mmCIF file of C-alpha atoms in Angstrom:
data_model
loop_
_atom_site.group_PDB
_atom_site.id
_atom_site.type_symbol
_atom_site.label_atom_id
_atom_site.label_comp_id
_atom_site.label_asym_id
_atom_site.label_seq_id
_atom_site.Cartn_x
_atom_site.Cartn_y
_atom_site.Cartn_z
ATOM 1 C CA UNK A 28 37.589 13.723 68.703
ATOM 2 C CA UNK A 29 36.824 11.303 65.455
ATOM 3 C CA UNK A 30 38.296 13.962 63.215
ATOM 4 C CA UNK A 31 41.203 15.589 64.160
ATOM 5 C CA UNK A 32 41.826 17.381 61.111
ATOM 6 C CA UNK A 33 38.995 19.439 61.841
ATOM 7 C CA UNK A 34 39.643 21.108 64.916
ATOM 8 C CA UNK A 35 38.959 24.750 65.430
ATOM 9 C CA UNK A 36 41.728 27.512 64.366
ATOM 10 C CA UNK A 37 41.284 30.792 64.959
ATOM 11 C CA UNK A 38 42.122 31.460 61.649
ATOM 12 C CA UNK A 39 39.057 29.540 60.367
ATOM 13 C CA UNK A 40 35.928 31.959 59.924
ATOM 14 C CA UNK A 41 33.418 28.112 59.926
ATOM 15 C CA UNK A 42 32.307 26.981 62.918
ATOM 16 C CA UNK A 43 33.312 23.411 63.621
ATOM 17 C CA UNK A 44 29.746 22.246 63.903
ATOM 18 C CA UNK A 45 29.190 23.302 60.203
ATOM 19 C CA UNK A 46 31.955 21.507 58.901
ATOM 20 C CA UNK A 47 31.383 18.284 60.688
ATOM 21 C CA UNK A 48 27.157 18.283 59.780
ATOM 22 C CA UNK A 49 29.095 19.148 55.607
ATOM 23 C CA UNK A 50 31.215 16.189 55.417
ATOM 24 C CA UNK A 51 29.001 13.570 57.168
ATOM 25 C CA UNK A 52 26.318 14.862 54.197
ATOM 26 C CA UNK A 53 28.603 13.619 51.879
ATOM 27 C CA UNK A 54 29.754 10.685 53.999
ATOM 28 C CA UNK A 55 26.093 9.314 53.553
ATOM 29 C CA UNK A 56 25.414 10.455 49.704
ATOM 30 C CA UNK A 57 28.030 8.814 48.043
ATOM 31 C CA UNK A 58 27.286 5.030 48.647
ATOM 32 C CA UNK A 59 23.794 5.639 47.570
ATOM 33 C CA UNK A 60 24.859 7.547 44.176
ATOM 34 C CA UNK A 61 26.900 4.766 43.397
ATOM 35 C CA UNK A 62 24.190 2.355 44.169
ATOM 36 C CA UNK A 63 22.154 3.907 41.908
ATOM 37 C CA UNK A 64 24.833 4.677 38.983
ATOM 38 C CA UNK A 65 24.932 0.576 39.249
ATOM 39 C CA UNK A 66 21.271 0.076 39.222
ATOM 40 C CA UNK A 67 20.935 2.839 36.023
ATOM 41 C CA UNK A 68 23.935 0.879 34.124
ATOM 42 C CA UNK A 69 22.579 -2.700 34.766
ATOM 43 C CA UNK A 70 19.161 -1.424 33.177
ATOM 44 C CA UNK A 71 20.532 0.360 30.199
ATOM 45 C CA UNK A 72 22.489 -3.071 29.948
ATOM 46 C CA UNK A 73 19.739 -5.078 29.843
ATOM 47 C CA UNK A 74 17.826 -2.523 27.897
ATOM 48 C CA UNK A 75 20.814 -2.774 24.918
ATOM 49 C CA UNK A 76 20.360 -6.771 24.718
ATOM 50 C CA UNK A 77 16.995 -6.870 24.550
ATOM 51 C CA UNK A 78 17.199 -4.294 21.575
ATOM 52 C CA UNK A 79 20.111 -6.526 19.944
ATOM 53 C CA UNK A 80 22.759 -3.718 20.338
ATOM 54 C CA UNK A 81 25.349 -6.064 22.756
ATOM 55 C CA UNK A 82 26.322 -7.910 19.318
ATOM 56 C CA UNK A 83 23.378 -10.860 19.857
ATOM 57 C CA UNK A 84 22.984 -12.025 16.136
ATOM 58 C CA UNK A 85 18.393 -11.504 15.306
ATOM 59 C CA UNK A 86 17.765 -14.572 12.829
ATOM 60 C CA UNK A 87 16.220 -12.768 9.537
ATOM 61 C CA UNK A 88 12.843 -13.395 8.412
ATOM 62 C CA UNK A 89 13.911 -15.765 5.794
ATOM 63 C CA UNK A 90 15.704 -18.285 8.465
ATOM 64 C CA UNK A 91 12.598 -18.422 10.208
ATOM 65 C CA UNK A 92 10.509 -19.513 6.980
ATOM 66 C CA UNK A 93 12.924 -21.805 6.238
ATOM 67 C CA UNK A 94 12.728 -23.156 9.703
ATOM 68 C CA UNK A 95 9.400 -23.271 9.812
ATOM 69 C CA UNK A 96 9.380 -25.529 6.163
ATOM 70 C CA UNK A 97 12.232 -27.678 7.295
ATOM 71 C CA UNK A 98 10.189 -28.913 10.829
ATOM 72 C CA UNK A 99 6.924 -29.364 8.032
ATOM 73 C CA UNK A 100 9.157 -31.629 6.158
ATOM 74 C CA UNK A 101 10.175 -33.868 9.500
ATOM 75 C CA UNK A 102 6.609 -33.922 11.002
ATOM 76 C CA UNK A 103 5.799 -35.587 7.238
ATOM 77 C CA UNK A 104 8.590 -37.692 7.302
ATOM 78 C CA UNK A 105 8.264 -39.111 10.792
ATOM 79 C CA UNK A 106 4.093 -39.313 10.300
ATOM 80 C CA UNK A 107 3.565 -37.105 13.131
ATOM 81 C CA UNK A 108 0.915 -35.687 10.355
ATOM 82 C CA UNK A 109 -1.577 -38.161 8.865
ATOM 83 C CA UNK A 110 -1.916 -37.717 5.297
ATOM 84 C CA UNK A 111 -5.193 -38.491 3.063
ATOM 85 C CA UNK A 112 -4.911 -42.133 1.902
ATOM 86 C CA UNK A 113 -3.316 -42.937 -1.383
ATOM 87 C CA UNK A 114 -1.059 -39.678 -0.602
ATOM 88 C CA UNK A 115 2.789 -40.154 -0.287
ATOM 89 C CA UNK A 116 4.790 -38.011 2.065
ATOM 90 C CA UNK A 117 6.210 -35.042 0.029
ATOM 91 C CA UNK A 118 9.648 -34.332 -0.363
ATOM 92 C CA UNK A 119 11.533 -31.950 1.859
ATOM 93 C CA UNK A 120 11.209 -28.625 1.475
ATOM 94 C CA UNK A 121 8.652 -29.146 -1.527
ATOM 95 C CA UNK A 122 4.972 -28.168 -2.557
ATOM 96 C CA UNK A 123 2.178 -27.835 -0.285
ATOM 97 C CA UNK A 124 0.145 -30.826 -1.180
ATOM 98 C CA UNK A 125 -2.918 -29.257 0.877
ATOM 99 C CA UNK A 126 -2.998 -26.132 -1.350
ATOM 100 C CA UNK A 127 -5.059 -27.013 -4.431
ATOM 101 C CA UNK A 128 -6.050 -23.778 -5.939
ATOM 102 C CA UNK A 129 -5.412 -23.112 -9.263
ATOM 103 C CA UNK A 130 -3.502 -20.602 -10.700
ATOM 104 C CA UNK A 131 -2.604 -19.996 -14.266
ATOM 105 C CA UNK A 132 1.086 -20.685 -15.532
ATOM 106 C CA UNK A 133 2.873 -18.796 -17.938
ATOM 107 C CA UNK A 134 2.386 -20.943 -20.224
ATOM 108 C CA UNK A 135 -1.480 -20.828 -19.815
ATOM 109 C CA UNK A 136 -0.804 -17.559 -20.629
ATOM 110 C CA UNK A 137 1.080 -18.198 -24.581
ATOM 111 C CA UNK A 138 -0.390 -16.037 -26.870
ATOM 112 C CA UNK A 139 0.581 -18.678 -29.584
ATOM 113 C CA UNK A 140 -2.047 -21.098 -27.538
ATOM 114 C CA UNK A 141 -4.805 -18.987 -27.444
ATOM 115 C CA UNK A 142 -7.905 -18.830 -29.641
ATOM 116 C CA UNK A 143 -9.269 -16.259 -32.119
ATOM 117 C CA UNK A 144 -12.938 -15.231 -32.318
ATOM 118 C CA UNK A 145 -14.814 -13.346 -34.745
ATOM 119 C CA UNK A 146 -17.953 -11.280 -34.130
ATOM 120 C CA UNK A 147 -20.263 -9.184 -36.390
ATOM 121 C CA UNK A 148 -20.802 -5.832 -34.861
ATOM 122 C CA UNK A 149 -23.950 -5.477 -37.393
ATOM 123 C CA UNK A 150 -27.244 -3.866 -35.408
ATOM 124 C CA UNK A 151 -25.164 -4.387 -32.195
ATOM 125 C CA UNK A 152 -25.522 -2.191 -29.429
ATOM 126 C CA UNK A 153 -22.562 -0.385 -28.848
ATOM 127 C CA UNK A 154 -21.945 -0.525 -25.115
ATOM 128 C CA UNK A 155 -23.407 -3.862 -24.688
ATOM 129 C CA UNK A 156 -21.204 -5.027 -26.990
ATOM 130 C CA UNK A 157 -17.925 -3.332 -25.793
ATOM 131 C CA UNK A 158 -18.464 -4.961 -22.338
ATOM 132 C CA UNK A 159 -18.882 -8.916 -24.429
ATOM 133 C CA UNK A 160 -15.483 -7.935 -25.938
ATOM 134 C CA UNK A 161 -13.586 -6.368 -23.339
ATOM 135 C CA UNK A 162 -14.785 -10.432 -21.466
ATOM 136 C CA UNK A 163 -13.571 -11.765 -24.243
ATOM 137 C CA UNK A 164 -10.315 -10.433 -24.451
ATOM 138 C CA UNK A 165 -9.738 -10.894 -20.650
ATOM 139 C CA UNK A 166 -11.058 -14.347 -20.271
ATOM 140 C CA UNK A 167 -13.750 -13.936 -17.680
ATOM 141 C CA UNK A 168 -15.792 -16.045 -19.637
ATOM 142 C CA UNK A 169 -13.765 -19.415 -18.787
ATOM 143 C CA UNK A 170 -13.209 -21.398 -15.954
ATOM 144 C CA UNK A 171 -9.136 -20.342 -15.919
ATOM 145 C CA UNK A 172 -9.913 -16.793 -15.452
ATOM 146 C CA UNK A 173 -7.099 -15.063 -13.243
ATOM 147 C CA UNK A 174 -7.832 -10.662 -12.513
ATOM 148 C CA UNK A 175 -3.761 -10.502 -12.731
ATOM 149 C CA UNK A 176 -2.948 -13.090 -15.564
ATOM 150 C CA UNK A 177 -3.976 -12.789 -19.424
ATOM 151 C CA UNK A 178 -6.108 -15.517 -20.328
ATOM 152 C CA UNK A 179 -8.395 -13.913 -22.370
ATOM 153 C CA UNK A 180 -8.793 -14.335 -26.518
ATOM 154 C CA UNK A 181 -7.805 -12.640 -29.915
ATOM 155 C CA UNK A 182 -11.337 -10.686 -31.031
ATOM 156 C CA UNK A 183 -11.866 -9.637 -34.493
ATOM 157 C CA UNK A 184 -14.906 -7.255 -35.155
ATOM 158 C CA UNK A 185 -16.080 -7.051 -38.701
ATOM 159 C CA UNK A 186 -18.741 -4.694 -40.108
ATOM 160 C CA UNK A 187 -17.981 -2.013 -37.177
ATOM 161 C CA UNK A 188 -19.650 0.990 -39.449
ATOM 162 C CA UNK A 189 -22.741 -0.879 -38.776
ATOM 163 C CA UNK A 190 -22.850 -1.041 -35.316
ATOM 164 C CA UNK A 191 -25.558 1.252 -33.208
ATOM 165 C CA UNK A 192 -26.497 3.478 -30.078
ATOM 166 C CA UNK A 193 -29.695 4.283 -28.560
ATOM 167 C CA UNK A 194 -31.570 7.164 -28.239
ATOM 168 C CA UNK A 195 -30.625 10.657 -29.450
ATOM 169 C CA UNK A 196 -26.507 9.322 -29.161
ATOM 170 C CA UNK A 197 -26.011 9.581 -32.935
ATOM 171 C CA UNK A 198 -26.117 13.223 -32.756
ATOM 172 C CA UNK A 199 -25.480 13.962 -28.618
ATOM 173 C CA UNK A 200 -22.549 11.599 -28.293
ATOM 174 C CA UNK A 201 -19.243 13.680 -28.903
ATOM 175 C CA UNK A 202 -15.596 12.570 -29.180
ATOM 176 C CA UNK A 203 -13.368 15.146 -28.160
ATOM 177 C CA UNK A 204 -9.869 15.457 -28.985
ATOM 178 C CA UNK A 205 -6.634 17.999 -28.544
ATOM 179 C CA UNK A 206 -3.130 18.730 -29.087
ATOM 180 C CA UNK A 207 -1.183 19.669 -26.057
ATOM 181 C CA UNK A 208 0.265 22.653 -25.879
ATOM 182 C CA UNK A 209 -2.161 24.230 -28.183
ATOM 183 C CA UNK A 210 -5.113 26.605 -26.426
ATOM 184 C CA UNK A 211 -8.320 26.434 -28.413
ATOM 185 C CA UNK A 212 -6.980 23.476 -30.463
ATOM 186 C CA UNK A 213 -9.719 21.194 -29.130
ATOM 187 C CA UNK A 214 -11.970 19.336 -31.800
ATOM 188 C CA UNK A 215 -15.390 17.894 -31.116
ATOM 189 C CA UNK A 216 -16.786 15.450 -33.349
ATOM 190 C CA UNK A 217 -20.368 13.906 -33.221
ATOM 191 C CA UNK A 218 -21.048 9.622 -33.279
ATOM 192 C CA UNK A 219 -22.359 9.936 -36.731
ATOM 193 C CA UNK A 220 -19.512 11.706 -38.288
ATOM 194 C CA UNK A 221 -16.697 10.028 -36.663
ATOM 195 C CA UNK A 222 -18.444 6.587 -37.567
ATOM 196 C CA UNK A 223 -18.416 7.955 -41.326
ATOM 197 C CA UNK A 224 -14.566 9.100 -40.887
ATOM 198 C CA UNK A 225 -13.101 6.457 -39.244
ATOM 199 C CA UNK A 226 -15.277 3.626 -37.915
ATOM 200 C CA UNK A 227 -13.138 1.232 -36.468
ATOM 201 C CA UNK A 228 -11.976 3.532 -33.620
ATOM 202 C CA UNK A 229 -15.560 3.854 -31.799
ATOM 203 C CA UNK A 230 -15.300 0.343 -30.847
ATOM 204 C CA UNK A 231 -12.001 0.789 -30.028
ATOM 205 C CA UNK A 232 -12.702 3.740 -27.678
ATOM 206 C CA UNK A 233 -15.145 2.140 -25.962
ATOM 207 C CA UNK A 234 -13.466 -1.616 -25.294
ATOM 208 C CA UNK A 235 -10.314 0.093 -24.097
ATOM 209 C CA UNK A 236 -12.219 2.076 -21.638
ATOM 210 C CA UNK A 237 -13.624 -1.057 -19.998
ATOM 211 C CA UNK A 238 -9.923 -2.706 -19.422
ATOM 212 C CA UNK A 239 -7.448 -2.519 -16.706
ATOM 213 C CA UNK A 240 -6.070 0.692 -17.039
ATOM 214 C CA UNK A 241 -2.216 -0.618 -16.540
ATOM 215 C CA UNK A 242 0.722 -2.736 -18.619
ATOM 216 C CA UNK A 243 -2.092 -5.801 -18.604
ATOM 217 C CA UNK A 244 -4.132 -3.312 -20.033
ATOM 218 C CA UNK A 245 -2.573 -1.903 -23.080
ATOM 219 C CA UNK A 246 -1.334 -5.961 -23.697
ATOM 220 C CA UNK A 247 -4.639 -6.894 -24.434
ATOM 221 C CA UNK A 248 -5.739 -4.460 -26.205
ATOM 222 C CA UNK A 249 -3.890 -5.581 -28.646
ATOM 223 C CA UNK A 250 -5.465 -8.716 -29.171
ATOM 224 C CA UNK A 251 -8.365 -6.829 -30.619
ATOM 225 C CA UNK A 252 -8.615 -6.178 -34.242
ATOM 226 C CA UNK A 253 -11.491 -4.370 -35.660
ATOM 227 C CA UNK A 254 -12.452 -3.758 -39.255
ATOM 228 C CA UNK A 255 -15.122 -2.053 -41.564
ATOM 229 C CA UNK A 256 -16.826 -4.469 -44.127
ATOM 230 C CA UNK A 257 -17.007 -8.098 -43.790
ATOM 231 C CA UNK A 258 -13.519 -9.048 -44.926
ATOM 232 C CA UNK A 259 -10.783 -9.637 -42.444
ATOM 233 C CA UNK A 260 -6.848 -10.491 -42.760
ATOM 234 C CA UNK A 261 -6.636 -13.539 -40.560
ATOM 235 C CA UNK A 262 -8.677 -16.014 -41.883
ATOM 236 C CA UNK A 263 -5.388 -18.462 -41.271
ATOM 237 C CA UNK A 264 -6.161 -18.478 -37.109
ATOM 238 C CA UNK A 265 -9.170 -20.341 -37.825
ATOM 239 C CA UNK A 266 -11.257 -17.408 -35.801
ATOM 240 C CA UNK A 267 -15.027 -19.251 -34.455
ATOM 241 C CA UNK A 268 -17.487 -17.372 -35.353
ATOM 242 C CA UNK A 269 -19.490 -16.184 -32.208
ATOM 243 C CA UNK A 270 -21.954 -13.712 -33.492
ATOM 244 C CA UNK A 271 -24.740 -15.628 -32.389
ATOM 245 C CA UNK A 272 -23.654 -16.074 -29.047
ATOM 246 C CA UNK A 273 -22.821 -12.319 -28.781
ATOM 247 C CA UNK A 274 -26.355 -11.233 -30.061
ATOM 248 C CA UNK A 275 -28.393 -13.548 -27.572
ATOM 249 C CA UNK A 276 -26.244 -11.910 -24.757
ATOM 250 C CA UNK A 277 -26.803 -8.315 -26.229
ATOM 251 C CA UNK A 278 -30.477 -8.302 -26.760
ATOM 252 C CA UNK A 279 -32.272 -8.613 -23.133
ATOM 253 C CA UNK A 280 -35.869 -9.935 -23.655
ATOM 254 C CA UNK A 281 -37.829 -6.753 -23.781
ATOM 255 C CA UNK A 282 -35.763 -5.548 -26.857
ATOM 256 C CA UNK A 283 -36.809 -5.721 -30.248
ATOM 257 C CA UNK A 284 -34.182 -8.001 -32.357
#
């Protein structure tokens, strides 16, 4: 009686009662898909502004530090933070005044500043006197010292033909070298004959193998200058001689001097 449309016919091969249960089906299913297309586009909604895709501008890192300085600045300014006496409120936006560790400057760093030593590698050990050097030219032995900045010294070594090993070292201790690109092109060469040949570069060898093994590195090696005999070219730095200081850290108390 409710839907005339769907009265029988005898051309119609469905039964009335199928039809009717059919459309009342769909009669109750489509309210509740579009309740829950609306409750699927709300949360994908939502979902896109919390992620900052609906256009809401996400203040960068740098705005937030800069923030975060600025309100420092007012809570000085309007004494909200008590300061140690004798201690003026800083400017805005300027230094920490509670951070007082030192760190070296570049110009702490100006090779033009920086002192020359001299040492006399005579009846030195060589490996405890690479690792005195290799101090010396990075600066761990002053109060200034920075890993990452170069406040070490200029070092010249005199008398480096003169300059010992222990043990069997003189004859077991080999220097190897090679040519790339070369098979079987590899040369050995003992401690005594490459300290007859060319003296200088066993020191070298061994400081540069105790520093930093980057640009810092290969900058100071280059403050060290070593030389066979006991002349040297830059007597106009002034170098101090150190020589005793270097042999009462070589020899430990059990060695003979």
């Amino acid at each position: 009686a409710h839907l005339p449309h769907l009265q029988s016919d005898a051309r119609s091969h469905v039964p009335l009662s199928s039809l009717t249960r059919t459309m009342a089906a769909f009669a109750v299913s489509a309210p509740v898909c579009a309740h829950v297309a609306g409750v699927v586009s709300s949360r994908r909604a939502g979902t896109a502004k919390s992620a900052g895709f609906s256009g809401v501008k996400v203040p960068s890192k740098d705005a937030v530090r800069l923030a975060s300085k600025r309100s420092v600045a007012m809570a000085y300014a309007h004494g909200t933070v008590k300061l140690p006496e004798g201690m003026a409120a800083p400017a805005k936006l300027g230094p920490d005044v509670f951070n007082s560790t030192y760190y070296p400057k570049g110009e702490d760093t100006d090779c033009s500043r920086k002192p020359w030593i001299v040492v006399d590698a005579a009846d030195l050990r060589l490996g405890r006197l690479s690792t005195l050097l290799a101090t010396y030219l990075r600066g761990g032995n002053v109060a200034t010292y920075s890993p990452s900045m170069n406040m070490g010294t200029y070092v010249v070594v005199i008398n480096a033909e003169q300059v010992v090993v222990s043990g069997k070292k003189f004859e077991d201790k080999l220097y190897k070298r090679h040519t790339q690109g070369r098979p079987g092109a590899m040369k050995e060469e003992s401690f005594r004959a490459l300290q007859a040949r060319i003296p200088e570069r066993i020191i070298e060898k061994a400081v540069r193998g105790m520093l930093p093994k980057n640009r810092m590195g290969r900058e100071l090696f280059t403050q060290l200058k070593v030389y066979s005999g006991s002349e040297h070219p830059h007597a106009a730095q002034n170098p101090t001689d150190v020589t005793t200081e270097v042999k009462e850290r070589c020899y430990s108390s059990s060695m003979k001097r």
